[in-house]
Short mmCIF file of C-alpha atoms in Angstrom, two decimals:
data_model
loop_
_atom_site.label_atom_id
_atom_site.label_comp_id
_atom_site.label_asym_id
_atom_site.label_seq_id
_atom_site.Cartn_x
_atom_site.Cartn_y
_atom_site.Cartn_z
CA MET A 67 0.00 0.00 0.00
CA GLU A 68 2.79 2.38 0.96
CA THR A 69 4.46 1.87 -2.44
CA VAL A 70 1.31 2.93 -4.29
CA PHE A 71 0.96 6.09 -2.17
CA ARG A 72 4.63 6.90 -2.58
CA GLY A 73 4.33 6.53 -6.34
CA LEU A 74 1.19 8.66 -6.54
CA ALA A 75 2.65 11.35 -4.26
CA VAL A 76 5.85 11.63 -6.31
CA TYR A 77 3.85 11.62 -9.55
CA LEU A 78 1.67 14.46 -8.26
CA VAL A 79 4.60 16.53 -6.96
CA LEU A 80 6.50 16.16 -10.24
CA LEU A 81 3.38 17.06 -12.22
CA ILE A 82 2.77 20.22 -10.18
CA VAL A 83 6.41 21.36 -10.11
CA THR A 84 6.89 20.70 -13.84
CA ARG A 85 3.66 22.51 -14.69
CA PHE A 86 4.48 25.55 -12.58
CA SER A 87 8.08 25.73 -13.71
CA GLY A 88 6.62 26.84 -17.04
CA ARG A 89 6.92 25.71 -20.61
CA ARG A 90 9.83 28.03 -21.20
CA SER A 91 12.13 25.55 -19.50
CA MET A 92 11.11 22.82 -21.96
CA ALA A 93 11.22 25.10 -24.98
CA GLN A 94 14.98 25.10 -25.12
CA VAL A 95 16.52 21.91 -23.86
CA THR A 96 20.20 22.40 -23.20
CA PRO A 97 22.79 19.75 -22.21
CA PHE A 98 22.42 21.00 -18.64
CA ASP A 99 18.70 20.20 -18.75
CA PHE A 100 19.62 16.58 -19.38
CA VAL A 101 21.96 16.66 -16.38
CA LEU A 102 19.13 18.18 -14.33
CA LEU A 103 16.80 15.42 -15.51
CA LEU A 104 19.26 12.77 -14.31
CA ILE A 105 19.63 14.49 -10.93
CA ILE A 106 15.85 14.67 -10.50
CA ALA A 107 15.55 10.97 -11.42
CA GLU A 108 18.21 10.08 -8.86
CA THR A 109 16.59 12.27 -6.20
CA THR A 110 13.18 10.78 -6.85
CA GLN A 111 14.37 7.18 -6.72
CA GLN A 112 14.78 7.05 -2.94
CA ALA A 113 11.41 8.68 -2.32
CA LEU A 114 9.75 6.19 -4.63
CA LEU A 115 11.38 3.00 -3.39
CA GLY A 116 12.01 3.74 0.28
CA ASP A 117 13.97 0.90 1.85
CA ASP A 118 12.42 -1.80 -0.29
CA PHE A 119 14.60 -2.58 -3.30
CA SER A 120 12.77 -5.78 -4.23
CA VAL A 121 11.64 -6.54 -7.76
CA THR A 122 8.04 -6.76 -6.53
CA ASN A 123 8.19 -3.24 -5.13
CA ALA A 124 9.68 -1.90 -8.37
CA PHE A 125 7.00 -3.74 -10.36
CA VAL A 126 4.16 -2.29 -8.24
CA LEU A 127 5.67 1.16 -8.57
CA ILE A 128 6.01 0.96 -12.34
CA VAL A 129 2.41 -0.25 -12.67
CA THR A 130 1.24 2.56 -10.35
CA LEU A 131 3.02 5.26 -12.35
CA PHE A 132 1.77 3.98 -15.70
CA THR A 133 -1.79 3.59 -14.37
CA ALA A 134 -1.73 7.13 -12.97
CA ASP A 135 -0.60 8.38 -16.37
CA ILE A 136 -3.33 6.45 -18.19
CA LEU A 137 -6.00 7.72 -15.78
CA LEU A 138 -4.79 11.28 -16.17
CA SER A 139 -4.95 10.99 -19.96
CA TYR A 140 -8.59 9.84 -19.64
CA VAL A 141 -9.38 12.71 -17.28
CA LYS A 142 -7.93 15.13 -19.84
CA GLN A 143 -9.94 13.51 -22.61
CA TRP A 144 -13.20 13.67 -20.68
CA SER A 145 -12.78 17.18 -19.33
CA SER A 146 -11.45 20.03 -21.45
CA SER A 147 -11.08 22.14 -18.27
CA ALA A 148 -8.82 19.48 -16.74
CA ALA A 149 -6.82 19.28 -19.96
CA LEU A 150 -6.43 23.06 -19.96
CA LEU A 151 -5.32 23.06 -16.33
CA ILE A 152 -2.87 20.18 -16.73
CA ASP A 153 -1.47 20.92 -20.20
CA GLY A 154 -2.27 24.62 -20.66
CA SER A 155 -3.09 26.17 -24.02
CA PRO A 156 -0.85 27.21 -26.91
CA THR A 157 0.36 30.83 -26.80
CA VAL A 158 0.59 32.88 -29.97
CA LEU A 159 3.82 34.86 -29.70
CA VAL A 160 3.87 36.40 -33.18
CA SER A 161 0.66 37.12 -35.07
CA ARG A 162 0.69 38.38 -38.67
CA GLY A 163 4.33 39.23 -38.25
CA ARG A 164 3.80 41.33 -35.10
CA PRO A 165 5.41 40.09 -31.89
CA ASP A 166 3.13 40.10 -28.84
CA PRO A 167 5.18 41.76 -26.04
CA GLU A 168 2.98 40.44 -23.20
CA ALA A 169 3.05 36.84 -24.44
CA LEU A 170 6.81 36.97 -25.02
CA ARG A 171 7.57 38.48 -21.62
CA ARG A 172 5.30 36.25 -19.57
CA SER A 173 6.26 33.09 -21.47
CA ARG A 174 9.94 34.01 -21.01
CA VAL A 175 10.63 33.68 -24.70
CA ASN A 176 12.60 36.32 -26.59
CA ILE A 177 12.92 37.24 -30.26
CA ALA A 178 16.25 35.41 -30.48
CA ASP A 179 14.49 32.17 -29.49
CA ILE A 180 11.89 32.69 -32.22
CA LEU A 181 14.58 33.46 -34.81
CA GLU A 182 16.47 30.33 -33.78
CA ALA A 183 13.35 28.19 -34.23
CA ALA A 184 12.69 29.91 -37.59
CA ARG A 185 16.22 29.15 -38.79
CA GLN A 186 16.01 25.52 -37.66
CA GLN A 187 12.52 24.78 -38.97
CA HIS A 188 12.38 26.82 -42.19
CA GLY A 189 15.81 28.31 -42.80
CA LEU A 190 14.38 31.82 -42.35
CA MET A 191 16.79 34.70 -41.98
CA ARG A 192 14.71 37.58 -40.59
CA LEU A 193 11.79 38.31 -38.29
CA ASP A 194 9.76 39.87 -41.12
CA GLN A 195 9.69 36.45 -42.81
CA ILE A 196 7.71 35.02 -39.90
CA GLU A 197 3.91 35.15 -40.09
CA PHE A 198 3.12 33.27 -36.88
CA ALA A 199 5.10 31.90 -33.96
CA VAL A 200 3.33 29.73 -31.42
CA LEU A 201 4.58 28.35 -28.11
CA GLU A 202 2.91 24.96 -28.17
CA VAL A 203 1.51 23.00 -25.23
CA GLY A 204 4.48 20.63 -25.43
CA GLY A 205 6.92 23.53 -24.97
CA ASN A 206 8.26 23.72 -28.53
CA LEU A 207 8.07 26.78 -30.79
CA SER A 208 6.15 26.41 -34.07
CA ILE A 209 6.99 28.85 -36.83
CA ILE A 210 4.73 29.57 -39.80
CA PRO A 211 6.57 31.55 -42.49
CA ARG A 212 5.05 34.36 -44.54
CA ASP A 213 3.94 33.46 -48.05
CA GLY A 214 6.89 33.63 -50.39
CA SER A 215 9.52 33.40 -47.62
CA MET B 65 -13.90 8.62 -29.08
CA SER B 66 -15.02 11.37 -26.69
CA SER B 67 -16.61 14.66 -27.64
CA ASN B 68 -13.32 16.43 -26.87
CA ASP B 69 -11.58 14.50 -29.64
CA LEU B 70 -14.02 15.92 -32.21
CA GLN B 71 -13.78 19.55 -31.09
CA VAL B 72 -12.38 21.74 -33.84
CA PRO B 73 -10.43 24.81 -32.69
CA PRO B 74 -11.91 28.11 -33.85
CA ILE B 75 -10.30 30.26 -36.54
CA ARG B 76 -9.01 33.52 -35.07
CA GLU B 77 -9.32 36.94 -36.65
CA ASP B 78 -5.73 36.71 -37.84
CA GLY B 79 -6.55 33.47 -39.68
CA LEU B 80 -4.81 31.03 -37.35
CA GLN B 81 -6.89 27.99 -36.36
CA ILE B 82 -5.91 27.53 -32.75
CA GLU B 83 -7.61 27.52 -29.37
CA GLU B 84 -5.56 29.99 -27.45
CA ARG B 85 -7.12 30.63 -24.07
CA ARG B 86 -5.35 33.88 -23.30
CA ASP B 87 -7.66 34.69 -20.36
CA PHE B 88 -6.77 31.37 -18.73
CA GLN B 89 -3.12 31.80 -19.67
CA ARG B 90 -2.97 35.21 -17.97
CA ARG B 91 -4.39 33.73 -14.77
CA PHE B 92 -1.99 30.81 -15.01
CA TRP B 93 1.02 33.09 -15.55
CA THR B 94 0.06 34.88 -12.32
CA ALA B 95 -0.36 31.51 -10.54
CA GLU B 96 3.01 30.45 -11.96
CA ARG B 97 4.73 33.48 -10.40
CA ALA B 98 2.99 32.77 -7.09
CA ALA B 99 4.21 29.17 -7.29
CA TRP B 100 7.78 30.41 -7.77
CA ILE B 101 7.44 32.45 -4.57
CA VAL B 102 6.27 29.25 -2.85
CA PHE B 103 9.29 27.40 -4.32
CA GLY B 104 11.56 30.11 -2.86
CA ALA B 105 9.79 29.92 0.50
CA ILE B 106 10.29 26.15 0.58
CA ILE B 107 14.02 26.61 -0.03
CA LEU B 108 14.26 29.27 2.71
CA LEU B 109 12.36 27.07 5.15
CA ALA B 110 14.64 24.14 4.28
CA ILE B 111 17.67 26.34 4.99
CA ALA B 112 16.04 27.33 8.30
CA GLY B 113 15.83 23.64 9.19
CA LEU B 114 12.23 22.81 8.38
CA ARG B 115 13.18 19.58 6.71
CA HIS B 116 15.79 18.62 9.32
CA GLY B 117 19.55 18.70 8.64
CA GLY B 118 20.53 21.94 10.35
CA GLY B 119 19.04 25.41 10.85
CA PHE B 120 17.39 27.09 13.78
CA LEU B 121 14.09 25.26 13.34
CA ASP B 122 15.79 21.86 13.34
CA HIS B 123 16.29 21.17 17.06
CA GLY B 124 14.68 22.64 20.13
CA SER B 125 15.73 22.65 23.74
CA ASN B 126 13.63 22.09 26.84
CA LYS B 127 15.10 23.01 30.21
CA LEU B 128 13.93 21.15 33.30
CA GLN B 129 14.99 21.38 36.92
CA THR B 130 16.90 18.14 36.57
CA GLY B 131 18.43 18.69 33.15
CA ASP B 132 17.98 19.61 29.49
CA ILE B 133 16.46 17.81 26.52
CA ASP B 134 17.68 18.67 23.05
CA PHE B 135 15.01 17.27 20.75
CA PRO B 136 14.16 17.42 17.03
CA GLN B 137 11.39 19.91 16.32
CA ILE B 138 11.21 18.76 12.72
CA SER B 139 12.04 15.24 11.71
CA ARG B 140 11.52 12.99 8.74
CA TRP B 141 9.75 9.69 8.58
CA GLN B 142 12.09 6.66 8.51
CA THR B 143 15.14 8.93 8.77
CA ALA B 144 17.59 8.77 11.68
CA ASP B 145 17.40 11.56 14.24
CA ASP B 146 18.70 12.10 17.75
CA PHE B 147 17.80 13.34 21.20
CA THR B 148 20.44 14.57 23.63
CA ILE B 149 19.53 14.34 27.30
CA VAL B 150 21.67 16.24 29.80
CA PHE B 151 21.33 15.39 33.51
CA ASP B 152 22.40 18.42 35.53
CA ARG B 153 22.06 17.00 39.00
CA GLU B 154 24.85 15.17 40.70
CA GLY B 155 24.12 11.59 41.62
CA GLU B 156 25.29 8.01 41.18
CA THR B 157 22.33 7.11 39.00
CA HIS B 158 20.01 8.94 36.64
CA ILE B 159 16.62 7.75 35.52
CA LEU B 160 15.27 8.51 32.07
CA THR B 161 11.66 7.56 31.37
CA LEU B 162 10.35 7.55 27.84
CA GLY B 163 6.56 7.72 27.74
CA ARG B 164 4.45 5.22 25.83
CA SER B 165 3.62 7.92 23.28
CA PHE B 166 7.36 8.34 22.61
CA LEU B 167 7.80 4.59 22.07
CA ASP B 168 4.79 4.61 19.79
CA ARG B 169 6.17 7.36 17.55
CA PHE B 170 9.90 6.61 17.60
CA SER B 171 11.90 3.45 17.09
CA ILE B 172 14.99 3.56 19.32
CA GLN B 173 18.09 2.55 17.36
CA ASN B 174 20.76 3.19 19.96
CA VAL B 175 21.21 4.56 23.47
CA SER B 176 24.59 5.90 24.42
CA PRO B 177 25.83 5.17 27.07
CA THR B 178 24.00 1.87 27.43
CA PRO B 179 21.71 1.95 30.50
CA PHE B 180 22.72 -0.54 33.19
CA ARG B 181 19.07 -1.32 33.68
CA SER B 182 15.97 -0.81 31.61
CA ALA B 183 12.47 -1.89 32.42
CA MET B 184 9.00 -1.52 31.01
CA ALA B 185 6.76 0.42 33.37
CA GLN B 186 3.10 1.39 33.17
CA ASP B 187 4.00 4.85 31.92
CA GLY B 188 6.63 3.74 29.40
CA MET B 189 10.21 2.57 29.40
CA ARG B 190 12.45 3.42 32.32
CA MET B 191 16.22 3.46 31.82
CA GLN B 192 18.70 3.73 34.64
CA PHE B 193 22.23 5.05 34.03
CA ASP B 194 25.32 4.87 36.21
CA ALA B 195 27.05 8.20 36.73
CA LEU B 196 30.51 8.99 38.04
CA GLY B 197 31.62 12.33 39.44
CA GLY B 198 29.74 15.61 39.17
CA GLY B 199 27.35 16.49 36.35
CA PRO B 200 26.40 17.28 33.74
CA HIS B 201 25.99 13.80 32.26
CA ASP B 202 24.87 13.31 28.67
CA VAL B 203 22.76 10.55 27.14
CA ARG B 204 22.20 10.33 23.44
CA LEU B 205 19.24 8.55 21.86
CA ASP B 206 19.38 7.66 18.18
CA VAL B 207 15.84 7.21 16.92
CA THR B 208 13.82 6.80 13.75
CA PRO B 209 10.28 8.21 13.53
CA THR B 210 7.81 5.41 12.82
CA ARG B 211 5.16 7.45 11.03
CA PRO B 212 4.54 10.97 9.73
CA GLY B 213 2.44 13.54 11.56
CA ILE B 214 2.78 15.51 14.78
CA ALA B 215 4.32 13.34 17.49
CA ARG B 216 3.42 14.46 21.03
CA TYR B 217 5.26 12.61 23.75
CA ARG B 218 6.58 12.74 27.29
CA ILE B 219 10.12 12.38 28.62
CA ASP B 220 11.00 12.25 32.32
CA LEU B 221 14.44 13.17 33.65
CA ASP B 222 14.96 12.09 37.25
CA GLY B 223 11.28 12.68 37.93
CA ALA B 224 10.91 16.02 36.10
CA THR B 225 8.53 15.76 33.15
CA ALA B 226 8.71 17.42 29.73
CA GLU B 227 5.82 17.35 27.28
CA LEU B 228 7.33 17.70 23.82
CA SER B 229 6.23 17.55 20.21
CA THR B 230 7.98 16.85 16.92
CA ILE B 231 6.63 17.36 13.43
CA VAL B 232 7.47 14.27 11.40
CA LEU B 233 7.47 15.05 7.69
CA PRO B 234 6.68 12.29 5.21
#
């Protein structure tokens, strides 16, 4: 029983902390982010397993985490409000070529980030070649170029 | 397939077909900043000793006529912690009584020095220690909290009673 509660508690804490840390942190994954990911995994391990390193405990924990994830996906599917709360909504950063200062500032994305995504996705050279830039729910930047760019 | 799967996002005035909930996003951005303040507060409280491991909140001290008890104010479930008992009075023996509530909330891992006699009494466990020369004499208890929550317990030092409490974090 304790294993299940441990698993659910850690799942919930990670979900809340990841959600509130903002999508900005996922928008640009650096090598250090991978290091951070490993440290978080290592830190979480003890809280998940406790003193029980048996295969049975690990198995129960894995099943608990996957089940929690499946249930959450159903909750999101059934309730659009829950999906909005858990995943958020996409944020339009550039509309018709005009950057949205509020969206950029509060999403912690700057023009350089948008230009980088534009170069990588479409080989664009300048801001005026960008029609739309959207910070997606998954944390990545989508760039839609202007016609003829 | 649920009704949410069939929902088509509206087309905005600028021509982009996307469901951007800016009103929600604004509220969430504010909540996000509030959460960061909470994150900072958690770090500051951890530095202050809220999660054990040092800091002024970590250990408390209770002074009795017969001695002092240095006890954990904040402890963690299934994590080693310690009590330091100081007997001030001179005497050849000292008696430490741990109430039943203490034994219920803490598992005793080690007592140093080892009592020359220990016995179960109606009010808990009574330990008797030999003492040489004048005080103070120290006894250290290494314990592990058995469950999370607020542990309220009683410790007697040579007949003087202290009612103490420790917050045990999960």
